[in-house]
GROMACS .gro file of C-alpha atoms in nm:
model
  321
    1MET     CA    1   4.807  -1.554   4.367
    2LYS     CA    2   4.446  -1.467   4.457
    3LEU     CA    3   4.345  -1.832   4.432
    4PHE     CA    4   4.078  -1.789   4.699
    5GLU     CA    5   3.900  -1.510   4.508
    6ALA     CA    6   3.585  -1.624   4.332
    7LYS     CA    7   3.477  -1.508   3.986
    8PRO     CA    8   3.113  -1.394   4.016
    9ALA     CA    9   3.051  -1.449   3.644
   10PHE     CA   10   3.155  -1.816   3.670
   11PHE     CA   11   2.902  -1.896   3.941
   12ALA     CA   12   2.635  -1.676   3.783
   13LEU     CA   13   2.666  -1.884   3.465
   14LEU     CA   14   2.639  -2.204   3.670
   15LEU     CA   15   2.317  -2.088   3.834
   16GLY     CA   16   2.191  -1.951   3.503
   17HIS     CA   17   2.232  -2.275   3.315
   18ILE     CA   18   2.062  -2.465   3.599
   19LEU     CA   19   1.759  -2.234   3.588
   20ALA     CA   20   1.756  -2.247   3.208
   21MET     CA   21   1.737  -2.627   3.217
   22GLU     CA   22   1.446  -2.614   3.462
   23VAL     CA   23   1.257  -2.386   3.223
   24LEU     CA   24   1.358  -2.592   2.917
   25ALA     CA   25   1.223  -2.912   3.071
   26TRP     CA   26   0.885  -2.750   3.142
   27LEU     CA   27   0.869  -2.593   2.795
   28THR     CA   28   0.943  -2.931   2.637
   29ILE     CA   29   0.629  -3.078   2.794
   30TYR     CA   30   0.424  -2.763   2.740
   31LEU     CA   31   0.505  -2.741   2.368
   32LEU     CA   32   0.540  -3.109   2.273
   33GLY     CA   33   0.295  -3.269   2.515
   34PRO     CA   34   0.343  -3.542   2.778
   35GLY     CA   35   0.437  -3.822   2.538
   36TRP     CA   36   0.717  -4.069   2.601
   37VAL     CA   37   0.978  -3.888   2.391
   38PRO     CA   38   0.920  -3.537   2.535
   39SER     CA   39   0.891  -3.685   2.886
   40THR     CA   40   1.220  -3.870   2.846
   41LEU     CA   41   1.391  -3.555   2.720
   42ALA     CA   42   1.245  -3.353   3.009
   43ALA     CA   43   1.358  -3.612   3.264
   44LEU     CA   44   1.713  -3.607   3.125
   45VAL     CA   45   1.725  -3.227   3.131
   46LEU     CA   46   1.585  -3.212   3.484
   47ALA     CA   47   1.832  -3.478   3.604
   48THR     CA   48   2.119  -3.277   3.455
   49SER     CA   49   1.990  -2.966   3.630
   50GLN     CA   50   1.957  -3.151   3.961
   51ALA     CA   51   2.307  -3.297   3.932
   52GLN     CA   52   2.453  -2.953   3.865
   53CYS     CA   53   2.258  -2.822   4.166
   54TRP     CA   54   2.448  -3.071   4.383
   55CYS     CA   55   2.773  -2.920   4.258
   56LEU     CA   56   2.667  -2.558   4.304
   57GLN     CA   57   2.529  -2.608   4.655
   58HIS     CA   58   2.854  -2.790   4.737
   59ASP     CA   59   3.047  -2.475   4.639
   60LEU     CA   60   2.819  -2.263   4.854
   61GLY     CA   61   2.843  -2.502   5.149
   62HIS     CA   62   3.220  -2.460   5.140
   63THR     CA   63   3.175  -2.080   5.141
   64SER     CA   64   3.378  -2.051   4.821
   65VAL     CA   65   3.143  -1.824   4.622
   66PHE     CA   66   3.074  -1.510   4.829
   67ARG     CA   67   3.310  -1.327   5.058
   68LYS     CA   68   3.067  -1.338   5.352
   69SER     CA   69   2.981  -1.679   5.496
   70GLN     CA   70   2.622  -1.570   5.560
   71TRP     CA   71   2.565  -1.498   5.191
   72ASN     CA   72   2.698  -1.841   5.097
   73HIS     CA   73   2.470  -2.012   5.348
   74LEU     CA   74   2.163  -1.818   5.234
   75ALA     CA   75   2.235  -1.900   4.870
   76GLN     CA   76   2.295  -2.264   4.962
   77GLN     CA   77   1.954  -2.280   5.130
   78PHE     CA   78   1.794  -2.154   4.809
   79VAL     CA   79   1.981  -2.396   4.581
   80MET     CA   80   1.954  -2.695   4.813
   81GLY     CA   81   1.601  -2.620   4.932
   82GLN     CA   82   1.407  -2.451   4.650
   83LEU     CA   83   1.593  -2.613   4.358
   84LYS     CA   84   1.649  -2.961   4.510
   85GLY     CA   85   1.414  -3.018   4.803
   86PHE     CA   86   1.684  -3.098   5.059
   87SER     CA   87   1.819  -2.940   5.376
   88ALA     CA   88   2.140  -2.740   5.348
   89HIS     CA   89   2.212  -2.799   5.718
   90TRP     CA   90   2.173  -3.175   5.671
   91TRP     CA   91   2.423  -3.172   5.385
   92ASN     CA   92   2.676  -2.965   5.578
   93PHE     CA   93   2.640  -3.189   5.884
   94ARG     CA   94   2.731  -3.493   5.673
   95HIS     CA   95   2.984  -3.332   5.445
   96PHE     CA   96   3.198  -3.156   5.703
   97GLN     CA   97   3.251  -3.490   5.880
   98HIS     CA   98   3.367  -3.634   5.550
   99HIS     CA   99   3.622  -3.356   5.503
  100ALA     CA  100   3.751  -3.380   5.858
  101LYS     CA  101   3.813  -3.758   5.845
  102PRO     CA  102   3.785  -3.886   5.487
  103ASN     CA  103   3.753  -4.265   5.450
  104ILE     CA  104   3.764  -4.322   5.828
  105PHE     CA  105   3.499  -4.560   5.964
  106HIS     CA  106   3.239  -4.408   6.199
  107LYS     CA  107   3.381  -4.060   6.132
  108ASP     CA  108   3.313  -4.027   5.760
  109PRO     CA  109   2.945  -4.103   5.687
  110ASP     CA  110   3.025  -4.157   5.318
  111VAL     CA  111   3.213  -4.482   5.392
  112THR     CA  112   3.022  -4.599   5.700
  113VAL     CA  113   2.789  -4.807   5.484
  114ALA     CA  114   2.808  -5.153   5.646
  115PRO     CA  115   2.626  -5.390   5.656
  116VAL     CA  116   2.495  -5.308   5.307
  117PHE     CA  117   2.842  -5.274   5.154
  118LEU     CA  118   3.181  -5.369   5.298
  119LEU     CA  119   3.469  -5.137   5.220
  120GLY     CA  120   3.837  -5.170   5.305
  121GLU     CA  121   3.911  -5.302   5.654
  122SER     CA  122   3.545  -5.376   5.730
  123SER     CA  123   3.558  -5.669   5.485
  124VAL     CA  124   3.825  -5.840   5.699
  125GLU     CA  125   3.640  -5.767   6.024
  126TYR     CA  126   3.308  -5.903   5.900
  127GLY     CA  127   3.478  -6.212   5.758
  128ARG     CA  128   3.662  -6.294   6.080
  129LYS     CA  129   3.346  -6.245   6.286
  130LYS     CA  130   3.144  -6.468   6.048
  131ARG     CA  131   2.896  -6.192   5.967
  132ARG     CA  132   2.691  -6.252   5.653
  133TYR     CA  133   2.401  -6.012   5.624
  134LEU     CA  134   2.437  -6.006   5.245
  135PRO     CA  135   2.643  -6.200   4.985
  136TYR     CA  136   2.931  -5.955   4.999
  137ASN     CA  137   3.135  -6.150   4.745
  138HIS     CA  138   2.870  -6.029   4.497
  139GLN     CA  139   2.844  -5.672   4.624
  140HIS     CA  140   3.008  -5.539   4.307
  141LEU     CA  141   2.700  -5.674   4.123
  142TYR     CA  142   2.417  -5.571   4.357
  143PHE     CA  143   2.583  -5.230   4.379
  144PHE     CA  144   2.428  -5.158   4.038
  145LEU     CA  145   2.081  -5.242   4.173
  146ILE     CA  146   2.078  -5.057   4.507
  147GLY     CA  147   2.375  -4.818   4.492
  148PRO     CA  148   2.353  -4.561   4.210
  149PRO     CA  149   1.978  -4.598   4.147
  150LEU     CA  150   1.853  -4.557   4.504
  151LEU     CA  151   2.096  -4.340   4.701
  152THR     CA  152   1.924  -4.009   4.632
  153LEU     CA  153   1.571  -4.144   4.588
  154VAL     CA  154   1.561  -4.354   4.908
  155ASN     CA  155   1.854  -4.305   5.144
  156PHE     CA  156   1.898  -3.930   5.106
  157GLU     CA  157   1.525  -3.853   5.105
  158VAL     CA  158   1.465  -4.049   5.427
  159GLU     CA  159   1.779  -3.931   5.604
  160ASN     CA  160   1.718  -3.571   5.501
  161LEU     CA  161   1.358  -3.568   5.626
  162ALA     CA  162   1.455  -3.737   5.952
  163TYR     CA  163   1.730  -3.479   6.010
  164MET     CA  164   1.496  -3.185   5.956
  165LEU     CA  165   1.232  -3.327   6.191
  166VAL     CA  166   1.467  -3.444   6.467
  167CYS     CA  167   1.676  -3.126   6.460
  168MET     CA  168   1.366  -2.910   6.414
  169ARG     CA  169   1.500  -2.734   6.105
  170TRP     CA  170   1.164  -2.584   6.019
  171MET     CA  171   1.301  -2.326   5.776
  172ASP     CA  172   1.477  -2.602   5.582
  173LEU     CA  173   1.149  -2.793   5.579
  174LEU     CA  174   0.973  -2.491   5.429
  175TRP     CA  175   1.243  -2.457   5.163
  176ALA     CA  176   1.205  -2.827   5.076
  177ALA     CA  177   0.826  -2.791   5.065
  178SER     CA  178   0.865  -2.504   4.819
  179PHE     CA  179   1.054  -2.735   4.583
  180TYR     CA  180   0.788  -3.007   4.593
  181SER     CA  181   0.508  -2.751   4.556
  182ARG     CA  182   0.671  -2.599   4.249
  183PHE     CA  183   0.754  -2.935   4.090
  184PHE     CA  184   0.411  -3.086   4.125
  185LEU     CA  185   0.225  -2.765   4.038
  186CYS     CA  186   0.429  -2.753   3.717
  187TYR     CA  187   0.376  -3.114   3.609
  188ILE     CA  188   0.047  -3.239   3.759
  189PRO     CA  189  -0.154  -3.042   3.496
  190PHE     CA  190   0.019  -3.246   3.223
  191TYR     CA  191   0.046  -3.589   3.388
  192GLY     CA  192  -0.191  -3.601   3.682
  193VAL     CA  193  -0.061  -3.705   4.023
  194PRO     CA  194   0.062  -4.059   3.928
  195GLY     CA  195   0.244  -3.935   3.618
  196ALA     CA  196   0.406  -3.645   3.800
  197LEU     CA  197   0.525  -3.885   4.072
  198LEU     CA  198   0.669  -4.113   3.805
  199LEU     CA  199   0.855  -3.820   3.649
  200PHE     CA  200   0.990  -3.721   3.990
  201VAL     CA  201   1.114  -4.076   4.057
  202ALA     CA  202   1.276  -4.093   3.713
  203VAL     CA  203   1.462  -3.767   3.772
  204ARG     CA  204   1.580  -3.876   4.117
  205VAL     CA  205   1.706  -4.211   3.987
  206LEU     CA  206   1.893  -4.049   3.697
  207GLU     CA  207   2.056  -3.782   3.913
  208SER     CA  208   2.141  -4.044   4.174
  209HIS     CA  209   2.350  -4.235   3.920
  210TRP     CA  210   2.532  -3.916   3.830
  211PHE     CA  211   2.590  -3.824   4.195
  212VAL     CA  212   2.722  -4.165   4.303
  213TRP     CA  213   2.971  -4.211   4.022
  214ILE     CA  214   3.126  -3.862   4.038
  215THR     CA  215   3.150  -3.853   4.417
  216GLN     CA  216   3.283  -4.205   4.473
  217MET     CA  217   3.536  -4.231   4.191
  218ASN     CA  218   3.783  -4.030   4.401
  219HIS     CA  219   3.737  -4.211   4.735
  220ILE     CA  220   3.607  -4.570   4.723
  221PRO     CA  221   3.915  -4.710   4.543
  222LYS     CA  222   4.145  -4.553   4.804
  223GLU     CA  223   4.241  -4.673   5.151
  224ILE     CA  224   3.937  -4.710   5.379
  225GLY     CA  225   3.963  -4.812   5.742
  226HIS     CA  226   3.998  -4.702   6.100
  227GLU     CA  227   4.182  -4.396   6.227
  228LYS     CA  228   4.554  -4.401   6.143
  229HIS     CA  229   4.635  -4.074   6.324
  230ARG     CA  230   4.820  -3.927   6.028
  231ASP     CA  231   4.891  -3.558   5.991
  232TRP     CA  232   4.606  -3.374   5.823
  233ALA     CA  233   4.758  -3.329   5.476
  234SER     CA  234   4.873  -3.691   5.452
  235SER     CA  235   4.531  -3.818   5.563
  236GLN     CA  236   4.363  -3.615   5.287
  237LEU     CA  237   4.600  -3.747   5.020
  238ALA     CA  238   4.566  -4.109   5.136
  239ALA     CA  239   4.187  -4.089   5.088
  240THR     CA  240   4.166  -3.899   4.759
  241CYS     CA  241   4.276  -3.917   4.397
  242ASN     CA  242   4.223  -3.700   4.092
  243VAL     CA  243   4.071  -3.770   3.752
  244GLU     CA  244   4.228  -3.634   3.436
  245PRO     CA  245   4.075  -3.294   3.354
  246SER     CA  246   3.896  -3.177   3.042
  247LEU     CA  247   3.634  -2.909   2.989
  248PHE     CA  248   3.360  -3.172   2.986
  249ILE     CA  249   3.487  -3.369   3.288
  250ASP     CA  250   3.535  -3.047   3.485
  251TRP     CA  251   3.170  -2.952   3.420
  252PHE     CA  252   3.033  -3.306   3.454
  253SER     CA  253   3.197  -3.363   3.793
  254GLY     CA  254   3.160  -3.009   3.925
  255HIS     CA  255   3.543  -2.996   3.929
  256LEU     CA  256   3.548  -3.284   4.178
  257ASN     CA  257   3.795  -3.449   3.944
  258PHE     CA  258   4.038  -3.220   4.130
  259GLN     CA  259   3.954  -3.398   4.454
  260ILE     CA  260   4.304  -3.365   4.601
  261GLU     CA  261   4.305  -2.988   4.560
  262HIS     CA  262   3.949  -2.966   4.691
  263HIS     CA  263   4.034  -3.157   5.009
  264LEU     CA  264   4.351  -2.959   5.074
  265PHE     CA  265   4.182  -2.625   5.001
  266PRO     CA  266   3.809  -2.682   5.063
  267THR     CA  267   3.719  -2.311   5.057
  268MET     CA  268   3.898  -2.242   4.728
  269PRO     CA  269   3.667  -2.160   4.433
  270ARG     CA  270   3.668  -2.460   4.203
  271HIS     CA  271   3.765  -2.262   3.891
  272ASN     CA  272   4.112  -2.217   4.045
  273TYR     CA  273   4.186  -2.588   4.095
  274ARG     CA  274   4.363  -2.611   3.760
  275ARG     CA  275   4.596  -2.328   3.864
  276VAL     CA  276   4.684  -2.471   4.204
  277ALA     CA  277   4.717  -2.834   4.089
  278PRO     CA  278   5.079  -2.805   3.960
  279LEU     CA  279   5.183  -2.650   4.293
  280VAL     CA  280   5.018  -2.928   4.491
  281LYS     CA  281   5.175  -3.194   4.269
  282ALA     CA  282   5.520  -3.040   4.318
  283LEU     CA  283   5.471  -3.022   4.695
  284CYS     CA  284   5.370  -3.389   4.705
  285ALA     CA  285   5.677  -3.487   4.504
  286LYS     CA  286   5.897  -3.286   4.741
  287HIS     CA  287   5.765  -3.471   5.047
  288GLY     CA  288   5.727  -3.817   4.889
  289LEU     CA  289   5.346  -3.818   4.898
  290ASN     CA  290   5.146  -4.002   4.634
  291TYR     CA  291   4.960  -3.770   4.394
  292GLU     CA  292   4.737  -4.004   4.196
  293VAL     CA  293   4.563  -3.903   3.873
  294LYS     CA  294   4.348  -4.147   3.670
  295PRO     CA  295   4.161  -4.144   3.340
  296PHE     CA  296   3.788  -4.093   3.391
  297LEU     CA  297   3.675  -4.438   3.276
  298THR     CA  298   3.948  -4.605   3.484
  299ALA     CA  299   3.824  -4.420   3.791
  300LEU     CA  300   3.469  -4.549   3.732
  301VAL     CA  301   3.582  -4.907   3.675
  302ASP     CA  302   3.796  -4.889   3.989
  303ILE     CA  303   3.483  -4.833   4.200
  304VAL     CA  304   3.346  -5.169   4.093
  305GLY     CA  305   3.689  -5.331   4.121
  306SER     CA  306   3.738  -5.211   4.477
  307LEU     CA  307   3.395  -5.345   4.577
  308LYS     CA  308   3.481  -5.682   4.425
  309LYS     CA  309   3.819  -5.687   4.599
  310SER     CA  310   3.661  -5.612   4.937
  311GLY     CA  311   3.396  -5.878   4.879
  312ASP     CA  312   3.660  -6.138   4.789
  313ILE     CA  313   3.861  -6.053   5.101
  314TRP     CA  314   3.547  -6.094   5.313
  315LEU     CA  315   3.474  -6.435   5.160
  316GLU     CA  316   3.828  -6.558   5.213
  317ALA     CA  317   3.827  -6.447   5.576
  318TYR     CA  318   3.477  -6.590   5.627
  319LEU     CA  319   3.570  -6.934   5.491
  320HIS     CA  320   3.914  -6.975   5.640
  321GLN     CA  321   3.900  -6.810   5.981
   0.00000   0.00000   0.00000
């Protein structure tokens, strides 16, 4: 069915609209001045561009754009390094572990987040062992303070820099430096150093919200725990769910609303997920596997609900063990 063949025009448009937003944000400040309204508009446009960069570099990291792996990796270094200021090798190091063992403690870095947050089975373990580093029964509330706002700005920035230095990824460091040089050369003339830093922080915080919600809506509400030694396909389905598609949701989430299809076929170009989805759903029905699809808002609310559920389980185990 040629479902693994990418459409060059699709990905060219993705890159084009990212670059267009970068130019639009600068033109907004250049033409309208660095007031609060133009600055807010520019920050929103830049955050949208940065969020879409996450999605495009994700496609390239999975080698789903070009036929040759080397071309994908070179393009990913440009998007991740020059357009975002991060290391492509760092992302791949994290992300490939996630795909190999989704939602498995100490194997998937996306869910190995204790002691800041307790997910799934870790809530029972911490409760039984009387561990209380934070008020986990309120983690669904402090999630809004330290989860979406700070993941990209703090955790990713520190982890990314540490990875490049420890692993001596000097080329990645140069790519990242090119991003920061371009950003501050573009905006220091309008804002000065403090204002440009404030704009940078605002963009990172906004894109971090976007990144957290679209990446976790498919995983956090699912089963999270230690290795169950399932077959590969079943382990992927147990850790993922889909979100109902629409043209906007497909774009907004970078097609990660088709998380089941993405995890079963990680090198498939994302524009083909809609075509393969009915086949995957039929295969799941044939073998009695759960193929879960949620409305978008339900998926977002379920993130908070699963955090509250884990926190309540921790508290019950903590008080009654």
